[in-house]
C-alpha positions as a LaTeX table, in Angstrom:
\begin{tabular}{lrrr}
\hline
Residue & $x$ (\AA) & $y$ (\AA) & $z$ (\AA) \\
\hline
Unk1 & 66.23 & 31.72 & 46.06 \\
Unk2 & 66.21 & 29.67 & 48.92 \\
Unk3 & 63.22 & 30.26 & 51.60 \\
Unk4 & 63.17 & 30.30 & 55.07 \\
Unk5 & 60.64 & 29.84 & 57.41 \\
Unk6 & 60.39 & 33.44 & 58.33 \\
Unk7 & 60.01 & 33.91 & 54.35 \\
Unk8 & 56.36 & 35.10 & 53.82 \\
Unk9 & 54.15 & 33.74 & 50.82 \\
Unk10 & 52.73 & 34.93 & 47.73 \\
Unk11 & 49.79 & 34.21 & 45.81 \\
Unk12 & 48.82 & 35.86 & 42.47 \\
Unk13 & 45.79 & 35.14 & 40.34 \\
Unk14 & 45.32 & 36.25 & 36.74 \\
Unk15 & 41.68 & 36.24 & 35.63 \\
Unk16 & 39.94 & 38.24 & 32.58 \\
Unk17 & 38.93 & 41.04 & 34.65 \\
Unk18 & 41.61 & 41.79 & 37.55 \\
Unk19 & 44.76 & 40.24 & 39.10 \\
Unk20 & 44.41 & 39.74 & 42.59 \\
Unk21 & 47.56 & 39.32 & 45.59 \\
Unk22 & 47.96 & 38.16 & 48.39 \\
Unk23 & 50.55 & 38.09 & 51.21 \\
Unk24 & 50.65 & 34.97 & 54.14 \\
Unk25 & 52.85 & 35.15 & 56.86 \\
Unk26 & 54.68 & 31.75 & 55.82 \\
Unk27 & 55.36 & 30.26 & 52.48 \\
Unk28 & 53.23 & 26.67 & 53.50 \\
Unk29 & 50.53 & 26.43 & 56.22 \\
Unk30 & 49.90 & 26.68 & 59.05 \\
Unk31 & 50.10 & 30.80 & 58.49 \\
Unk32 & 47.88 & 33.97 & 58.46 \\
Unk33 & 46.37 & 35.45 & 55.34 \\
Unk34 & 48.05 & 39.42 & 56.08 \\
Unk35 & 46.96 & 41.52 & 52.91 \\
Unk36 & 44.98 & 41.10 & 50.16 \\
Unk37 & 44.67 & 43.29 & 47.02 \\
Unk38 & 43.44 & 43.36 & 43.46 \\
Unk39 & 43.75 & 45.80 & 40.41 \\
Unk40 & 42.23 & 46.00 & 37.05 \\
Unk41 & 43.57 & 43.48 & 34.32 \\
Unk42 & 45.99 & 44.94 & 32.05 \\
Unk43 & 47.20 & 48.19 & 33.95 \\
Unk44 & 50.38 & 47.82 & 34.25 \\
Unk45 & 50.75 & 50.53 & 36.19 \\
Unk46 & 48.28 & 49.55 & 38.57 \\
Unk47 & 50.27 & 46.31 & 39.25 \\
Unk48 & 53.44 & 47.70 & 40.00 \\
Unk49 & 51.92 & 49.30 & 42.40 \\
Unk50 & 49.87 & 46.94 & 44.07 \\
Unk51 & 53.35 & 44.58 & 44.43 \\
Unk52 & 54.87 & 47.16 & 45.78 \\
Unk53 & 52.44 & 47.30 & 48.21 \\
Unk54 & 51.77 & 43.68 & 48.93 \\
Unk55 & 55.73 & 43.62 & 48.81 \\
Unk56 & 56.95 & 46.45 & 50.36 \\
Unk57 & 60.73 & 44.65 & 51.21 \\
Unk58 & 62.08 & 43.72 & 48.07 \\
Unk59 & 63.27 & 40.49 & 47.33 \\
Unk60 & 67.06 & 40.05 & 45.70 \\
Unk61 & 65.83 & 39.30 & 42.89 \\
Unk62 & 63.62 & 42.33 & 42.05 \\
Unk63 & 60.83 & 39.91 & 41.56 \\
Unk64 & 57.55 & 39.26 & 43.50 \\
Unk65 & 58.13 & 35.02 & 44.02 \\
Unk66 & 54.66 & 33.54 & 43.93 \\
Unk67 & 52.36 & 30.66 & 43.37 \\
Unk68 & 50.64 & 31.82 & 40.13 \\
Unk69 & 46.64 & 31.03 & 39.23 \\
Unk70 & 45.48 & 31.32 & 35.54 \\
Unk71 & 42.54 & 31.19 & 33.19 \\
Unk72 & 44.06 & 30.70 & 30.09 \\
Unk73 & 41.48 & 30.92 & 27.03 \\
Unk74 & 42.44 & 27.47 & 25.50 \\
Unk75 & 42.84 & 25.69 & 29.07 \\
Unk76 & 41.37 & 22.58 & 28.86 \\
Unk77 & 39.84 & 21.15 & 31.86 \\
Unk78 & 37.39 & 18.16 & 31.49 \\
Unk79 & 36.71 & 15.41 & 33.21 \\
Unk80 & 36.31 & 11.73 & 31.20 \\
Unk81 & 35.85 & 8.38 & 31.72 \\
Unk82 & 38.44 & 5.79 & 30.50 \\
Unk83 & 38.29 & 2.48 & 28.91 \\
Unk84 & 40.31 & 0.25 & 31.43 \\
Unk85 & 41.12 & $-2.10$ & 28.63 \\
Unk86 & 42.83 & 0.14 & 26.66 \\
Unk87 & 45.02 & 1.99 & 29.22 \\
Unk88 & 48.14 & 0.88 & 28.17 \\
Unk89 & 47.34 & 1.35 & 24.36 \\
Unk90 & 50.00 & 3.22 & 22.67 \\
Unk91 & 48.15 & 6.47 & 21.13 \\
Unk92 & 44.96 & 5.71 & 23.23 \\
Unk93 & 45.42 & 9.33 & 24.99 \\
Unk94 & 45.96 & 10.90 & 21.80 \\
Unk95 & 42.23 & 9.65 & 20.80 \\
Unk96 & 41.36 & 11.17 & 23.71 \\
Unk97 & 42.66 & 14.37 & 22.97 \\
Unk98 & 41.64 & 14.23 & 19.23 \\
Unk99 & 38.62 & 13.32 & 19.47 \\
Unk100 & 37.36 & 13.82 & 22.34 \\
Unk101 & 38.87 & 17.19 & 23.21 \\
Unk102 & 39.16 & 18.42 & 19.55 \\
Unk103 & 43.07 & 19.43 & 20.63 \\
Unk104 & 46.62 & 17.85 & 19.65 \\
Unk105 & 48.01 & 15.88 & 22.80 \\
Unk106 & 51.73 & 16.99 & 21.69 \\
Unk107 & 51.11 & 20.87 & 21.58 \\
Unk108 & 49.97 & 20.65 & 24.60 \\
Unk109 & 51.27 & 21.07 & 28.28 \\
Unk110 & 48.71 & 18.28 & 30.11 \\
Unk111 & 48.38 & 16.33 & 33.56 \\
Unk112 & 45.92 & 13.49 & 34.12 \\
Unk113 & 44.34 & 13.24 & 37.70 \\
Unk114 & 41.82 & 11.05 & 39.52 \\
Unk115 & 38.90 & 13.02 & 38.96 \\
Unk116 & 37.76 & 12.10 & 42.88 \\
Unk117 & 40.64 & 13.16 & 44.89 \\
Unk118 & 42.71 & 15.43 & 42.44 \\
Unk119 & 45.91 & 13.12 & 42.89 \\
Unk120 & 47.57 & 12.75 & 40.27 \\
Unk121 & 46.82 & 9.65 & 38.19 \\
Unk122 & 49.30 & 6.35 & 38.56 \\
Unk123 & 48.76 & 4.19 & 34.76 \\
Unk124 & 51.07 & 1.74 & 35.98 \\
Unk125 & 48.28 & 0.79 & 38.89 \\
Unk126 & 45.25 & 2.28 & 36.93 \\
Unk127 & 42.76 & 1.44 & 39.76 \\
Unk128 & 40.13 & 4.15 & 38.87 \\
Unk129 & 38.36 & 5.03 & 35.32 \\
Unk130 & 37.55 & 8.59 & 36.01 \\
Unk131 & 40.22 & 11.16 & 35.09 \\
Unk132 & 40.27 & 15.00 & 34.48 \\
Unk133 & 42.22 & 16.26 & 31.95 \\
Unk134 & 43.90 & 19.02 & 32.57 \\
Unk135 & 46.22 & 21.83 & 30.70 \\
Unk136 & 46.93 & 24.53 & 28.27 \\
Unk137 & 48.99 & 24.84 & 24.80 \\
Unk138 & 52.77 & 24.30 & 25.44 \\
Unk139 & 53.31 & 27.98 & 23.82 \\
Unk140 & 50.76 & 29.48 & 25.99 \\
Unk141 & 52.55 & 28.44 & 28.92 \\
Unk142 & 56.03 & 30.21 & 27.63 \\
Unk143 & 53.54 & 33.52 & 26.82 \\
Unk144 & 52.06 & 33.40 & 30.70 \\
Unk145 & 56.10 & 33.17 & 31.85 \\
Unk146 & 57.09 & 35.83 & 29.69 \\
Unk147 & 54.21 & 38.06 & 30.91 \\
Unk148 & 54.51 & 37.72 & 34.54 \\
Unk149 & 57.98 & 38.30 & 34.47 \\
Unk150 & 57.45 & 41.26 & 32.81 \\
Unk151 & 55.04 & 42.30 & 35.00 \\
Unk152 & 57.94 & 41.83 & 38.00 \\
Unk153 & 56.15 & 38.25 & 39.03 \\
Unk154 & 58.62 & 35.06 & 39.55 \\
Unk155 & 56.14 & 32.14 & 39.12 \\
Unk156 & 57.78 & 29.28 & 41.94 \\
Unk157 & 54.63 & 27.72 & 40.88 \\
Unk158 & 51.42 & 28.06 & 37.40 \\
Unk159 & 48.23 & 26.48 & 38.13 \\
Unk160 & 45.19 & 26.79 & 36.38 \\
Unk161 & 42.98 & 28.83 & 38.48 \\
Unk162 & 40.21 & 26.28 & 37.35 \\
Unk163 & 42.18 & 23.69 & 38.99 \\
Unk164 & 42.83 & 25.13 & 41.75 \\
Unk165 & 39.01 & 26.69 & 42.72 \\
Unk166 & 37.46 & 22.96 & 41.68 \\
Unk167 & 39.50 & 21.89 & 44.56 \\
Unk168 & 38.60 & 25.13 & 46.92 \\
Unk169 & 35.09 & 24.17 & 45.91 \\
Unk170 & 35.10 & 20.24 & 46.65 \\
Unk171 & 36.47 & 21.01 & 49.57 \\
Unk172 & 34.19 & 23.30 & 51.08 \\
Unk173 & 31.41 & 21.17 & 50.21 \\
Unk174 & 33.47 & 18.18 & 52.36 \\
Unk175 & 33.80 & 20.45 & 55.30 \\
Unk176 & 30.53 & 21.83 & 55.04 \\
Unk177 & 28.85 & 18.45 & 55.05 \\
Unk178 & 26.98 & 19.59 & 52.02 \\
Unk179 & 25.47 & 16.43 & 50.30 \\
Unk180 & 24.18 & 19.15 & 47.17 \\
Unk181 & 25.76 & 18.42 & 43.80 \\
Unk182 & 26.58 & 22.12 & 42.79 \\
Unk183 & 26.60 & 23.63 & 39.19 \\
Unk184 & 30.23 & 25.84 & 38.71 \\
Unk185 & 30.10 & 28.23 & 36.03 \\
Unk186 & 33.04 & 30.04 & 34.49 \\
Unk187 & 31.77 & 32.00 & 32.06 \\
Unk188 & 34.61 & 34.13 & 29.92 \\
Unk189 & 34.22 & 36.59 & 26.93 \\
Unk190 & 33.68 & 33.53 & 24.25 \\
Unk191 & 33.18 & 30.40 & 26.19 \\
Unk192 & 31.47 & 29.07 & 29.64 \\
Unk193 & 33.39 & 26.06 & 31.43 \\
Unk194 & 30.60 & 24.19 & 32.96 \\
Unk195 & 31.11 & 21.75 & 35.93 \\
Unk196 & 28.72 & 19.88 & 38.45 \\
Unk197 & 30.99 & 19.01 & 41.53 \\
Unk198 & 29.90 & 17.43 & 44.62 \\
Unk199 & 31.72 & 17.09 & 48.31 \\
Unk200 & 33.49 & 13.55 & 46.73 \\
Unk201 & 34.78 & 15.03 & 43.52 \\
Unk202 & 34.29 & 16.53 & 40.01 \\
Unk203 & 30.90 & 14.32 & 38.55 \\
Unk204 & 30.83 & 16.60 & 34.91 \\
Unk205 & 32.29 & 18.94 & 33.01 \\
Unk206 & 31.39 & 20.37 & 29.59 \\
Unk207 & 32.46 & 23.19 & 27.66 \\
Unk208 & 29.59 & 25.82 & 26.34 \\
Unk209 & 31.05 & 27.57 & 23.38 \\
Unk210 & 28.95 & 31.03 & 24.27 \\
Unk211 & 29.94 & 33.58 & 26.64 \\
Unk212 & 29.24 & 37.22 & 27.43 \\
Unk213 & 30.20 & 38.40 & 24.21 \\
Unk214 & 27.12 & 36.33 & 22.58 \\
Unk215 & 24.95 & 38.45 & 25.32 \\
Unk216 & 26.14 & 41.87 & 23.63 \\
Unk217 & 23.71 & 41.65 & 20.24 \\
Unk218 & 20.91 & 40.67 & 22.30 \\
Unk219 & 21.23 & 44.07 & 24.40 \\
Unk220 & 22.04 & 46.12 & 20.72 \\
Unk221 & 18.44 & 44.42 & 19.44 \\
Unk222 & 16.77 & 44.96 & 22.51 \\
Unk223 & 17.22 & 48.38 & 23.32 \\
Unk224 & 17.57 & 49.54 & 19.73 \\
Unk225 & 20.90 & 50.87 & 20.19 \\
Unk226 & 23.02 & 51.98 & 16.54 \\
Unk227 & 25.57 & 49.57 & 17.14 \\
Unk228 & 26.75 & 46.60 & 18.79 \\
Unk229 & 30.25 & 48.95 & 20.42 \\
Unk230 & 27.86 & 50.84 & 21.89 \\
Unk231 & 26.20 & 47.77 & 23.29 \\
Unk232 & 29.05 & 46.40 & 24.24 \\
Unk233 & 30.15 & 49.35 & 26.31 \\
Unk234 & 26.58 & 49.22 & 28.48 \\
Unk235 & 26.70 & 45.76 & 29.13 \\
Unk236 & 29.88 & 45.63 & 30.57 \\
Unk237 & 29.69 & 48.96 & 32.32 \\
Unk238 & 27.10 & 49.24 & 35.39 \\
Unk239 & 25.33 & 51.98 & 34.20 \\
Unk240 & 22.16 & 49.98 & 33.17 \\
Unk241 & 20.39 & 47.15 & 35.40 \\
Unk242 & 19.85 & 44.73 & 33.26 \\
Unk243 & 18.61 & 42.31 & 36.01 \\
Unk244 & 14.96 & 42.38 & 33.81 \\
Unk245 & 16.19 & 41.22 & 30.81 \\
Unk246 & 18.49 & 38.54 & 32.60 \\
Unk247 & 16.28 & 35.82 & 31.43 \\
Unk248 & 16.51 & 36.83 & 27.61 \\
Unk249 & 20.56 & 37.32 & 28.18 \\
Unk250 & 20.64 & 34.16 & 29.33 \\
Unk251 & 18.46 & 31.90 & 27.00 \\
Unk252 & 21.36 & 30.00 & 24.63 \\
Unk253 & 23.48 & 29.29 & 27.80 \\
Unk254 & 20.57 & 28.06 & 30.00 \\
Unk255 & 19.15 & 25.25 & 27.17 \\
Unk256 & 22.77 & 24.19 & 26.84 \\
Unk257 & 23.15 & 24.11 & 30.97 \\
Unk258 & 19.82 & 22.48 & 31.18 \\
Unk259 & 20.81 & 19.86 & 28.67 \\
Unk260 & 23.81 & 18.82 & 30.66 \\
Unk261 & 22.20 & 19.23 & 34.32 \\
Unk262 & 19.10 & 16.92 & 32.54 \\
Unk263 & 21.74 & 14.32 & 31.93 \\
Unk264 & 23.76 & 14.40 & 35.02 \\
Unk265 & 20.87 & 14.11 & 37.06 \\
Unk266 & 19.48 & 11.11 & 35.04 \\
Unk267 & 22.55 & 9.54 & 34.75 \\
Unk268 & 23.07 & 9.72 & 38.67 \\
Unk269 & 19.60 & 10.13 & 40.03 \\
Unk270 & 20.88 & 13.56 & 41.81 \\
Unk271 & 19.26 & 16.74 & 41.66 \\
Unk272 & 21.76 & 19.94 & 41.11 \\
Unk273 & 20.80 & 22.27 & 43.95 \\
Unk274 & 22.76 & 24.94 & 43.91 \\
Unk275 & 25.30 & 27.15 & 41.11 \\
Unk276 & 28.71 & 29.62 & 41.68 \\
Unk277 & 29.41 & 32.02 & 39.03 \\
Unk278 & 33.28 & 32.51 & 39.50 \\
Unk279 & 34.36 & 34.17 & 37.23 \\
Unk280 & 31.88 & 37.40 & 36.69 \\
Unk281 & 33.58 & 40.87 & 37.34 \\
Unk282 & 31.32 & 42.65 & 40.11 \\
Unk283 & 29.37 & 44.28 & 37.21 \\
Unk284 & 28.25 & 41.56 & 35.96 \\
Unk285 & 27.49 & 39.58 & 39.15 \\
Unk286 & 23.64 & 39.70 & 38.98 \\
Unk287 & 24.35 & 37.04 & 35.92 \\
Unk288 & 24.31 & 34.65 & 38.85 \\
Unk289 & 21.56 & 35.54 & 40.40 \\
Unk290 & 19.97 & 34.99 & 36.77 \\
Unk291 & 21.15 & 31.87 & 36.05 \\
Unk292 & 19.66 & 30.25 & 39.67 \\
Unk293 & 16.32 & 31.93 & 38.76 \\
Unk294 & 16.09 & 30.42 & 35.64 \\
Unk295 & 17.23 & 27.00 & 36.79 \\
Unk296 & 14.95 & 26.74 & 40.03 \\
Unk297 & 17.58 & 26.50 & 41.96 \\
Unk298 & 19.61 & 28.91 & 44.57 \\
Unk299 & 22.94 & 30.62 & 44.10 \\
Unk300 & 25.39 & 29.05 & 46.65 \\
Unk301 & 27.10 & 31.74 & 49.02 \\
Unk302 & 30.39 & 30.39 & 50.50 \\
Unk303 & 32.30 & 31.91 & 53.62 \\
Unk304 & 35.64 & 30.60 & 53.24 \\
Unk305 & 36.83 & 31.44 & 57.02 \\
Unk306 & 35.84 & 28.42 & 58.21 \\
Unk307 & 36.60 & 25.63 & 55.69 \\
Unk308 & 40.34 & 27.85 & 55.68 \\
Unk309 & 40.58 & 27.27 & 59.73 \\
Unk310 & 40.29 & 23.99 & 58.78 \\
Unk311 & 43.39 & 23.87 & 56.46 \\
Unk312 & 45.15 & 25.62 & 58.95 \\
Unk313 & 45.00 & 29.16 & 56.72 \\
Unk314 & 43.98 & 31.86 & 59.40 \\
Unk315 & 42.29 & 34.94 & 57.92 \\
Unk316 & 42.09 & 37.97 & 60.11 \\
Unk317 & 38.62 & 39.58 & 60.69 \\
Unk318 & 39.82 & 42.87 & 58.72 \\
Unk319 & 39.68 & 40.93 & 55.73 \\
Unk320 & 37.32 & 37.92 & 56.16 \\
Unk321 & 34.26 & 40.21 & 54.84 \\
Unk322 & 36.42 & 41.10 & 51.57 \\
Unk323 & 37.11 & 36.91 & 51.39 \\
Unk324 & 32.99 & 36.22 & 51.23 \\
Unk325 & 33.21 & 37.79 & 47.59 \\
Unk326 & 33.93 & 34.57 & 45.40 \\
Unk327 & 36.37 & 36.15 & 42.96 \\
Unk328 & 38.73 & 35.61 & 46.06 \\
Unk329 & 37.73 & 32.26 & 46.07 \\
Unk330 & 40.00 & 30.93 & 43.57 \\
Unk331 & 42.98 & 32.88 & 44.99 \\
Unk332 & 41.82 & 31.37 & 48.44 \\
Unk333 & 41.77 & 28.02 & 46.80 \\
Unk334 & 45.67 & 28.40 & 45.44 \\
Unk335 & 46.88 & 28.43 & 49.21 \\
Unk336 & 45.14 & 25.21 & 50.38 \\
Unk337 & 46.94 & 21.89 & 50.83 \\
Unk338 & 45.01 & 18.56 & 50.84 \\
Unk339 & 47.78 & 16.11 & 51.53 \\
Unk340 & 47.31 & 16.26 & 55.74 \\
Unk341 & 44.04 & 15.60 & 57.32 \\
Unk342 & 42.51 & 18.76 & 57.71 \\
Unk343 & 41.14 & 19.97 & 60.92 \\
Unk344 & 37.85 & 18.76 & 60.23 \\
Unk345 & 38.54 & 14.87 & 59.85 \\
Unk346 & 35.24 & 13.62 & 59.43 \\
Unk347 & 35.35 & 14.83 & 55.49 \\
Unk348 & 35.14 & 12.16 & 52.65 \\
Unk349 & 38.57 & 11.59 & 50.67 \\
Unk350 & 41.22 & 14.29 & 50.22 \\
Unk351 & 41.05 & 16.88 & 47.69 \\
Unk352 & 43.37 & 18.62 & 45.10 \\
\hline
\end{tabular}
């Protein structure tokens, strides 16, 4: 379907708790943010009726057309450093992949990009070393398609959400003029993606195989509850505050996140400042409040109005105080285009 410029735009992000819309008055920027929505993940009824909402003429197709944001479970997202040397060894990404990233290179669906400006990454010139790896299993991909279509979603466009908010968040730093190297945490049912960016880039990324799920036998244990279902059900419901026992929740992840902010900051001779949780459901948002306790340092709260003026992304006052919740941020982040200077010039290098 061919669009025109009166066309409006469509963004759609799939997370592990909600899918979230949203409607711009122009397919590319410069255009106004006009209605933003969410519903819980996996009601399908729920959806239809939220695109019918964000929707309400129709396209031809029967389909919603939108730019797509996901958090796959096996996406791989990790930043590494090459060996110049061996660039144009046959198999040398393959190592990579194998041994590195414990995954096979052929099953999956991957892009390489400059782990500074999020272009995408030229071998034949080869000019910088550090690279992020990024992608998802090649059958995953074909299950995402198959699900958003039958959900009544046309994907013009599937990022990873990860992708896309690393970007939102480098970004933001840039036009903030924040020199802080900042901790991003998405932490999922059975893993927590881990990454210290800064306003010039993506610095480290590391994969923490514990999530929430690891929390849930801690709770059973520690309020002597019969079973870990029943645990389970209080810890992800908001019926208990369980902002005193944060620290004991908390304990595994924290050694592993100290481990790799004690490395970082050796290795670079920066001190991490600041963390964003962006993945928590609003239940479980006092997990970030946790985490900067226990780290000494302070949760970083990011109004997006701005640093979107600046990409030319106008968002109207009615919903700029729904925007300041981060779970919007990555959906946010999915609209942005680096490629043109933004409004604020003075920022470092562009960002993807």
């Amino acid at each position: 379907m061919l669009f025109s410029q009166k066309t409006k735009g469509f963004f759609v992000e799939l997370n592990d708790h909600a899918v979230m819309l949203a409607r711009t008055s122009a397919v590319v920027g410069p255009f106004t943010v006009e209605d933003m929505r969410e519903c819980p993940q996996g009601d399908a009824a729920a959806l239809e009726e939220a695109i019918r909402l964000i929707q309400p003429k129709k396209a031809p197709s029967g389909y919603l057309h939108a730019t797509v944001g996901v958090f796959p479970a096996k996406r791989l997202v990790r930043r590494h450093t090459l060996e110049m040397k061996r660039i144009k060894e046959a198999g040398y990404l393959a190592e990579i992949c194998t041994q590195q990233f414990r995954i096979e290179q052929e099953k999956f669906s991957l892009a390489i990009l400059n782990a500074v400006d999020g272009s995408d990454y030229d071998f034949s010139k080869a000019a910088q070393k550090d690279v992020m790896f990024c992608g998802l299993p090649g059958e995953e991909v074909v299950t995402l398609q198959n699900h958003l279509l039958a959900s009544g979603i046309y994907p013009e466009r599937l990022e990873l959400g990860s992708v896309a908010m690393l970007g939102g968040v480098v970004d933001c730093l840039a036009f903030s003029k924040s020199k802080t190297p900042t901790l991003v945490l998405e932490i999922g049912a059975d893993a927590t993606h881990s990454f210290i960016v800064s306003s010039t880039g993506v610095d480290a990324s590391r994969p923490i195989p514990q999530g929430l799920d690891a929390m849930v036998p801690i709770v059973q244990k520690e309020l002597g509850l019969k079973d870990e279902e029943s645990a389970r059900k209080l810890f992800y419901s908001n019926t208990f505050d369980f902002t005193g026992m944060g620290p004991l929740l908390i304990k595994r992840l924290l050694k592993e996140l100290q481990s790799s902010i004690g490395f970082y900051e050796v290795q670079t001779g920066q001190s991490v400042g600041q963390v964003l949780c962006t993945q928590l459901s609003p239940k479980l948002a006092w997990l970030d409040a946790a985490i900067a306790s226990a780290l000494g340092i302070s949760s970083l709260k990011l109004d997006p109005a701005p640093w979107l003026q600046s990409r030319h992304i106008a968002l109207p006052e009615a919903l700029a105080k729904n925007a300041q919740d981060i779970r919007w941020f990555g959906l946010l982040s999915l609209m942005a285009h680096y490629h043109s200077a933004p409004a604020h010039a003075a920022v470092p290098e562009e960002k993807t």
